[in-house]
mmCIF file of C-alpha atoms and ligand atoms in Angstrom:
data_model
loop_
_atom_site.group_PDB
_atom_site.id
_atom_site.type_symbol
_atom_site.label_atom_id
_atom_site.label_comp_id
_atom_site.label_asym_id
_atom_site.label_seq_id
_atom_site.Cartn_x
_atom_site.Cartn_y
_atom_site.Cartn_z
ATOM 1 C CA MET A 4 90.199 105.761 76.962
ATOM 2 C CA LEU A 5 92.659 105.617 80.037
ATOM 3 C CA PHE A 6 92.530 103.606 82.841
ATOM 4 C CA ASP A 7 94.191 105.354 86.236
ATOM 5 C CA THR A 8 94.580 101.716 88.207
ATOM 6 C CA HIS A 9 95.822 103.350 91.441
ATOM 7 C CA ALA A 10 94.728 106.913 92.611
ATOM 8 C CA HIS A 11 94.143 108.501 95.843
ATOM 9 C CA LEU A 12 91.505 110.787 95.507
ATOM 10 C CA ASN A 13 91.071 109.728 98.913
ATOM 11 C CA ALA A 14 93.733 111.624 100.114
ATOM 12 C CA THR A 15 93.184 115.061 102.605
ATOM 13 C CA GLN A 16 95.437 116.527 99.614
ATOM 14 C CA PHE A 17 92.115 116.560 97.346
ATOM 15 C CA ASN A 18 89.800 117.575 100.091
ATOM 16 C CA GLU A 19 89.345 121.151 98.804
ATOM 17 C CA ASP A 20 89.395 120.320 95.041
ATOM 18 C CA VAL A 21 88.164 116.658 93.923
ATOM 19 C CA GLU A 22 85.248 117.719 91.886
ATOM 20 C CA GLN A 23 87.724 119.293 89.619
ATOM 21 C CA VAL A 24 90.351 117.047 89.822
ATOM 22 C CA ILE A 25 87.972 114.722 88.352
ATOM 23 C CA GLU A 26 86.443 116.659 85.716
ATOM 24 C CA ARG A 27 90.013 117.304 84.394
ATOM 25 C CA ALA A 28 90.646 113.716 83.983
ATOM 26 C CA ARG A 29 87.552 113.445 82.283
ATOM 27 C CA ALA A 30 88.639 115.960 80.033
ATOM 28 C CA GLU A 31 91.863 114.204 79.224
ATOM 29 C CA SER A 32 90.004 110.799 78.282
ATOM 30 C CA VAL A 33 90.627 109.125 81.524
ATOM 31 C CA SER A 34 87.569 106.812 81.674
ATOM 32 C CA HIS A 35 87.896 104.742 84.955
ATOM 33 C CA ILE A 36 89.663 105.393 88.290
ATOM 34 C CA VAL A 37 90.380 103.257 91.029
ATOM 35 C CA VAL A 38 90.730 104.791 94.132
ATOM 36 C CA VAL A 39 93.098 102.987 96.442
ATOM 37 C CA GLY A 40 91.838 102.711 100.478
ATOM 38 C CA PHE A 41 94.796 101.988 102.881
ATOM 39 C CA ASP A 42 93.433 102.831 106.280
ATOM 40 C CA ARG A 43 90.197 103.483 107.916
ATOM 41 C CA PRO A 44 89.310 107.279 106.573
ATOM 42 C CA THR A 45 90.531 106.434 103.320
ATOM 43 C CA ILE A 46 88.990 103.189 102.739
ATOM 44 C CA GLN A 47 85.546 105.179 103.793
ATOM 45 C CA ARG A 48 86.351 108.113 101.375
ATOM 46 C CA ALA A 49 87.396 105.458 98.234
ATOM 47 C CA MET A 50 83.722 103.931 99.165
ATOM 48 C CA GLU A 51 82.028 107.376 98.911
ATOM 49 C CA LEU A 52 83.641 108.547 95.680
ATOM 50 C CA ALA A 53 83.103 104.886 93.920
ATOM 51 C CA GLU A 54 79.134 105.344 95.020
ATOM 52 C CA GLN A 55 79.115 109.035 93.819
ATOM 53 C CA TYR A 56 80.625 108.780 90.661
ATOM 54 C CA SER A 57 80.188 105.856 88.184
ATOM 55 C CA PHE A 58 83.504 105.741 86.680
ATOM 56 C CA ILE A 59 84.987 105.394 89.793
ATOM 57 C CA TYR A 60 85.742 101.954 91.344
ATOM 58 C CA ALA A 61 87.279 101.446 94.873
ATOM 59 C CA ALA A 62 90.003 98.966 96.302
ATOM 60 C CA VAL A 63 89.835 98.516 100.053
ATOM 61 C CA GLY A 64 92.983 97.224 101.813
ATOM 62 C CA TRP A 65 95.518 98.030 104.404
ATOM 63 C CA HIS A 66 98.430 99.635 103.838
ATOM 64 C CA PRO A 67 101.804 97.340 105.544
ATOM 65 C CA VAL A 68 103.186 100.750 107.167
ATOM 66 C CA ASP A 69 100.270 101.112 109.211
ATOM 67 C CA ALA A 70 100.251 97.402 109.677
ATOM 68 C CA ILE A 71 100.393 97.668 113.537
ATOM 69 C CA HIS A 72 96.814 99.542 113.779
ATOM 70 C CA MET A 73 95.244 97.026 112.065
ATOM 71 C CA THR A 74 92.439 94.973 114.176
ATOM 72 C CA ASP A 75 90.069 92.208 113.625
ATOM 73 C CA GLU A 76 87.110 94.544 113.675
ATOM 74 C CA ASP A 77 89.263 96.503 110.562
ATOM 75 C CA LEU A 78 89.471 92.972 108.585
ATOM 76 C CA ILE A 79 85.834 92.304 109.097
ATOM 77 C CA MET A 80 84.778 95.828 107.693
ATOM 78 C CA ILE A 81 86.965 95.063 104.792
ATOM 79 C CA GLU A 82 85.316 91.385 104.114
ATOM 80 C CA ARG A 83 82.104 93.335 104.377
ATOM 81 C CA LEU A 84 82.957 96.212 101.938
ATOM 82 C CA ALA A 85 84.381 93.272 99.346
ATOM 83 C CA ALA A 86 80.575 92.519 98.707
ATOM 84 C CA HIS A 87 79.905 95.809 97.397
ATOM 85 C CA PRO A 88 79.511 96.072 93.405
ATOM 86 C CA LYS A 89 82.068 99.089 92.923
ATOM 87 C CA VAL A 90 84.591 97.472 95.091
ATOM 88 C CA VAL A 91 87.334 95.472 92.451
ATOM 89 C CA ALA A 92 90.107 94.908 94.394
ATOM 90 C CA LEU A 93 91.522 93.890 98.012
ATOM 91 C CA GLY A 94 94.775 96.339 98.794
ATOM 92 C CA GLU A 95 96.850 98.266 98.654
ATOM 93 C CA MET A 96 98.511 95.558 101.036
ATOM 94 C CA GLY A 97 101.910 94.176 100.900
ATOM 95 C CA LEU A 98 105.665 94.763 102.857
ATOM 96 C CA ASP A 99 106.990 98.431 103.323
ATOM 97 C CA TYR A 100 110.528 98.095 104.728
ATOM 98 C CA TYR A 101 111.653 101.578 103.908
ATOM 99 C CA TRP A 102 109.168 103.271 106.803
ATOM 100 C CA ASP A 103 109.760 101.901 110.165
ATOM 101 C CA GLN A 104 106.539 102.073 111.551
ATOM 102 C CA SER A 105 105.526 98.473 111.716
ATOM 103 C CA PRO A 106 107.402 95.280 112.482
ATOM 104 C CA LYS A 107 108.214 93.107 109.605
ATOM 105 C CA ASP A 108 106.529 90.187 111.387
ATOM 106 C CA VAL A 109 103.597 92.324 112.043
ATOM 107 C CA GLN A 110 103.323 93.340 108.351
ATOM 108 C CA LYS A 111 103.713 89.876 107.174
ATOM 109 C CA GLU A 112 101.066 88.836 109.103
ATOM 110 C CA VAL A 113 98.847 91.506 108.127
ATOM 111 C CA PHE A 114 99.487 90.942 104.457
ATOM 112 C CA ARG A 115 98.852 87.183 104.790
ATOM 113 C CA LYS A 116 95.581 87.892 106.578
ATOM 114 C CA GLN A 117 94.337 90.275 103.309
ATOM 115 C CA ILE A 118 95.662 87.624 100.981
ATOM 116 C CA ARG A 119 93.519 84.690 102.557
ATOM 117 C CA LEU A 120 90.572 87.026 102.455
ATOM 118 C CA ALA A 121 91.048 88.093 98.697
ATOM 119 C CA LYS A 122 90.833 84.401 98.109
ATOM 120 C CA LYS A 123 87.958 83.884 100.266
ATOM 121 C CA VAL A 124 86.159 86.873 98.806
ATOM 122 C CA LYS A 125 87.227 86.180 95.420
ATOM 123 C CA LEU A 126 89.026 89.090 94.133
ATOM 124 C CA PRO A 127 92.376 90.416 92.847
ATOM 125 C CA ILE A 128 94.833 92.029 95.004
ATOM 126 C CA ILE A 129 96.869 95.469 94.681
ATOM 127 C CA ILE A 130 100.626 94.748 95.930
ATOM 128 C CA HIS A 131 102.768 97.223 97.402
ATOM 129 C CA ASN A 132 106.132 96.852 97.771
ATOM 130 C CA ARG A 133 109.134 99.248 99.124
ATOM 131 C CA ASP A 134 112.499 97.193 99.553
ATOM 132 C CA ALA A 135 110.649 93.817 100.205
ATOM 133 C CA THR A 136 110.645 92.357 97.227
ATOM 134 C CA ALA A 137 112.055 88.955 98.310
ATOM 135 C CA ASP A 138 109.604 88.514 100.709
ATOM 136 C CA ILE A 139 106.453 89.702 99.036
ATOM 137 C CA VAL A 140 107.155 86.956 96.340
ATOM 138 C CA ASP A 141 107.775 84.307 98.912
ATOM 139 C CA ILE A 142 104.521 85.165 100.743
ATOM 140 C CA LEU A 143 102.705 85.468 97.287
ATOM 141 C CA ARG A 144 103.817 81.900 96.609
ATOM 142 C CA GLU A 145 103.049 80.666 99.757
ATOM 143 C CA GLU A 146 99.893 81.861 100.114
ATOM 144 C CA ARG A 147 99.033 81.188 96.558
ATOM 145 C CA ALA A 148 97.836 84.204 95.706
ATOM 146 C CA GLU A 149 98.016 83.261 92.397
ATOM 147 C CA GLU A 150 94.430 81.773 92.709
ATOM 148 C CA VAL A 151 93.142 85.502 92.654
ATOM 149 C CA GLY A 152 95.888 87.446 90.981
ATOM 150 C CA GLY A 153 96.541 90.949 90.980
ATOM 151 C CA VAL A 154 98.807 94.012 90.129
ATOM 152 C CA MET A 155 102.327 94.632 91.729
ATOM 153 C CA HIS A 156 101.699 98.545 91.769
ATOM 154 C CA CYS A 157 104.355 101.081 90.771
ATOM 155 C CA PHE A 158 106.651 98.485 90.188
ATOM 156 C CA SER A 159 110.343 99.294 90.352
ATOM 157 C CA GLY A 160 111.781 96.017 90.385
ATOM 158 C CA SER A 161 113.779 93.915 87.824
ATOM 159 C CA ILE A 162 112.725 92.033 84.779
ATOM 160 C CA GLU A 163 113.311 88.585 86.554
ATOM 161 C CA VAL A 164 110.880 89.635 89.530
ATOM 162 C CA ALA A 165 108.389 91.191 86.779
ATOM 163 C CA ARG A 166 108.701 87.594 85.262
ATOM 164 C CA GLN A 167 108.131 85.767 88.288
ATOM 165 C CA CYS A 168 105.201 87.768 89.414
ATOM 166 C CA MET A 169 103.692 87.292 85.693
ATOM 167 C CA ASP A 170 104.015 83.912 86.088
ATOM 168 C CA MET A 171 101.645 83.924 89.632
ATOM 169 C CA ASN A 172 99.147 86.139 87.288
ATOM 170 C CA PHE A 173 100.144 89.204 87.950
ATOM 171 C CA TYR A 174 99.784 92.601 86.320
ATOM 172 C CA ILE A 175 102.872 94.601 86.191
ATOM 173 C CA SER A 176 101.984 98.723 86.949
ATOM 174 C CA PHE A 177 104.083 101.897 85.850
ATOM 175 C CA GLY A 178 103.342 105.100 87.187
ATOM 176 C CA GLY A 179 105.585 108.381 87.030
ATOM 177 C CA PRO A 180 108.955 107.224 87.419
ATOM 178 C CA VAL A 181 108.840 105.584 83.911
ATOM 179 C CA THR A 182 108.650 109.221 82.857
ATOM 180 C CA PHE A 183 111.652 110.846 84.635
ATOM 181 C CA LYS A 184 114.761 111.396 82.616
ATOM 182 C CA ASN A 185 117.129 109.601 84.843
ATOM 183 C CA ALA A 186 114.919 106.524 85.864
ATOM 184 C CA LYS A 187 116.853 103.908 83.575
ATOM 185 C CA LYS A 188 115.727 100.970 85.210
ATOM 186 C CA PRO A 189 111.849 101.238 85.209
ATOM 187 C CA LYS A 190 112.136 102.657 81.872
ATOM 188 C CA GLU A 191 114.202 99.283 80.547
ATOM 189 C CA VAL A 192 111.796 96.998 82.366
ATOM 190 C CA ALA A 193 108.524 98.642 81.218
ATOM 191 C CA LYS A 194 110.061 98.182 77.795
ATOM 192 C CA GLU A 195 110.520 94.171 78.437
ATOM 193 C CA ILE A 196 106.964 93.756 79.523
ATOM 194 C CA PRO A 197 104.513 92.530 77.171
ATOM 195 C CA LEU A 198 101.892 94.588 76.312
ATOM 196 C CA ASP A 199 99.007 92.628 77.589
ATOM 197 C CA ARG A 200 100.540 92.414 81.104
ATOM 198 C CA LEU A 201 100.955 96.387 81.841
ATOM 199 C CA LEU A 202 98.583 98.789 83.739
ATOM 200 C CA ILE A 203 99.441 102.386 84.106
ATOM 201 C CA GLU A 204 98.468 104.551 87.067
ATOM 202 C CA THR A 205 99.130 107.793 88.716
ATOM 203 C CA ASP A 206 99.280 106.932 92.475
ATOM 204 C CA CYS A 207 98.171 110.286 92.987
ATOM 205 C CA PRO A 208 98.709 112.483 94.745
ATOM 206 C CA TYR A 209 102.196 110.903 95.290
ATOM 207 C CA LEU A 210 105.157 110.163 92.264
ATOM 208 C CA THR A 211 104.073 112.973 90.120
ATOM 209 C CA PRO A 212 105.154 112.570 86.183
ATOM 210 C CA HIS A 213 107.549 114.522 84.158
ATOM 211 C CA PRO A 214 106.715 117.408 83.165
ATOM 212 C CA PHE A 215 104.828 118.143 86.567
ATOM 213 C CA ARG A 216 107.304 116.316 88.808
ATOM 214 C CA GLY A 217 107.469 118.039 92.290
ATOM 215 C CA LYS A 218 103.784 119.064 91.771
ATOM 216 C CA ARG A 219 100.686 117.453 93.395
ATOM 217 C CA ASN A 220 99.943 114.294 91.021
ATOM 218 C CA GLU A 221 96.244 113.496 89.752
ATOM 219 C CA PRO A 222 94.784 111.263 87.446
ATOM 220 C CA SER A 223 94.667 113.431 84.368
ATOM 221 C CA TYR A 224 98.482 112.957 84.025
ATOM 222 C CA VAL A 225 98.184 109.111 83.549
ATOM 223 C CA LYS A 226 98.560 110.124 79.737
ATOM 224 C CA TYR A 227 101.906 110.941 80.593
ATOM 225 C CA ILE A 228 102.740 107.459 81.580
ATOM 226 C CA ALA A 229 100.995 105.830 78.672
ATOM 227 C CA GLU A 230 102.998 108.110 76.598
ATOM 228 C CA ALA A 231 106.198 107.207 77.863
ATOM 229 C CA ILE A 232 105.274 103.384 77.664
ATOM 230 C CA ALA A 233 104.478 104.172 73.783
ATOM 231 C CA GLU A 234 107.448 105.516 73.430
ATOM 232 C CA LEU A 235 109.684 102.853 74.947
ATOM 233 C CA LYS A 236 107.798 100.275 72.853
ATOM 234 C CA GLY A 237 107.883 101.872 69.942
ATOM 235 C CA LEU A 238 103.836 102.056 69.949
ATOM 236 C CA SER A 239 100.875 104.524 69.445
ATOM 237 C CA PHE A 240 99.492 106.363 72.254
ATOM 238 C CA GLY A 241 96.326 104.727 71.161
ATOM 239 C CA GLU A 242 97.353 101.315 71.344
ATOM 240 C CA VAL A 243 98.853 101.536 74.493
ATOM 241 C CA ALA A 244 95.444 103.468 75.886
ATOM 242 C CA GLN A 245 93.332 100.385 74.573
ATOM 243 C CA LYS A 246 95.495 97.926 75.618
ATOM 244 C CA THR A 247 96.116 98.969 79.276
ATOM 245 C CA SER A 248 92.486 99.857 79.602
ATOM 246 C CA ASP A 249 91.282 95.995 78.555
ATOM 247 C CA ASN A 250 93.959 94.673 80.940
ATOM 248 C CA ALA A 251 92.558 96.530 83.750
ATOM 249 C CA LYS A 252 88.954 95.843 82.753
ATOM 250 C CA ARG A 253 89.590 92.177 82.680
ATOM 251 C CA LEU A 254 92.096 92.157 85.941
ATOM 252 C CA PHE A 255 89.318 94.162 87.985
ATOM 253 C CA GLY A 256 86.079 92.250 86.138
ATOM 254 C CA ILE A 257 84.530 96.045 84.572
ATOM 255 C CA ILE A 258 82.451 95.243 81.492
HETATM 256 ZN ZN1 ZN B 9 101.633 102.114 97.288
HETATM 257 ZN ZN1 ZN B 10 99.203 104.147 97.076
#
C-alpha cells in the first residue's frame, strides 16, 4: 500500500504510455495517486484521469511560475471543479523565485486568492515552494491557512521551517531528493519529521529517485522514497508505507 501524493500523469511526457505507467504502479502496490494540475490543460487532464481510474484523485490549482496567466475565469473554473467528488485538494500553488516568469507581486496575489478559495470550499492545499520560504510562511500565516491545512510538497527546507509548517497544520512531503547519495539536508530533515506528519510523492515526471535518476520518473518509483525514509528512521518499509498512506488519506479525506 503506497500513496503517491503528487504525480503529474497529466504532463505531456505521459501522453504515449500513461496506461502502462499506471499498470506498473499498480504492480508495485501503489494504491492511490493524486494527479496535480497546475494550468488549464493539466487541470483538464487530471480530471479525465480521476474520472477514468477509481484510485486516481485530482488536485486543481495554478502554478506560481505561470501566475501571470491566471484569469478570474480560471479561478471560477477551479472553484467549480472543487465540488467534484474526486477533487481532494487545491494546488499546486505557492511561490517560485527560481524561474523568473511571473513577477513576485503577481505570484503572491494568485497564491492568496487560491488559499482564500480553499478556505471557502474547505479543501486542503498543496504548496509549491522554490527559493521563497520566508514569503510562503508569512502568507500561510497571514491568510490563516491552518484552517484547511495541506502539504508542503517536495520539501527541501530546514527542520525549523518544517516545524513552523507542521504547527500550521501542514504535512511534510518528500520525493526523489531524499534518495540521492549527496542530499544531506533532506535526509537529515526527513529523519526528524514525526512519522504521522510525513507524506511521500514522486512529482513525476521530474525528480526521479535513485537508482533511476536522470530518467523519466513515474509513480511505481514511489517505493524508493518509502525505502529511503524507512532506512533513515530505522523503521520497516511496511510501516512507512502504511503510515504515509494513512496520513494522505486523512489529509485528503479519502476513506
Ligand atoms: Zn511543485
Ligand atoms: Zn508538481
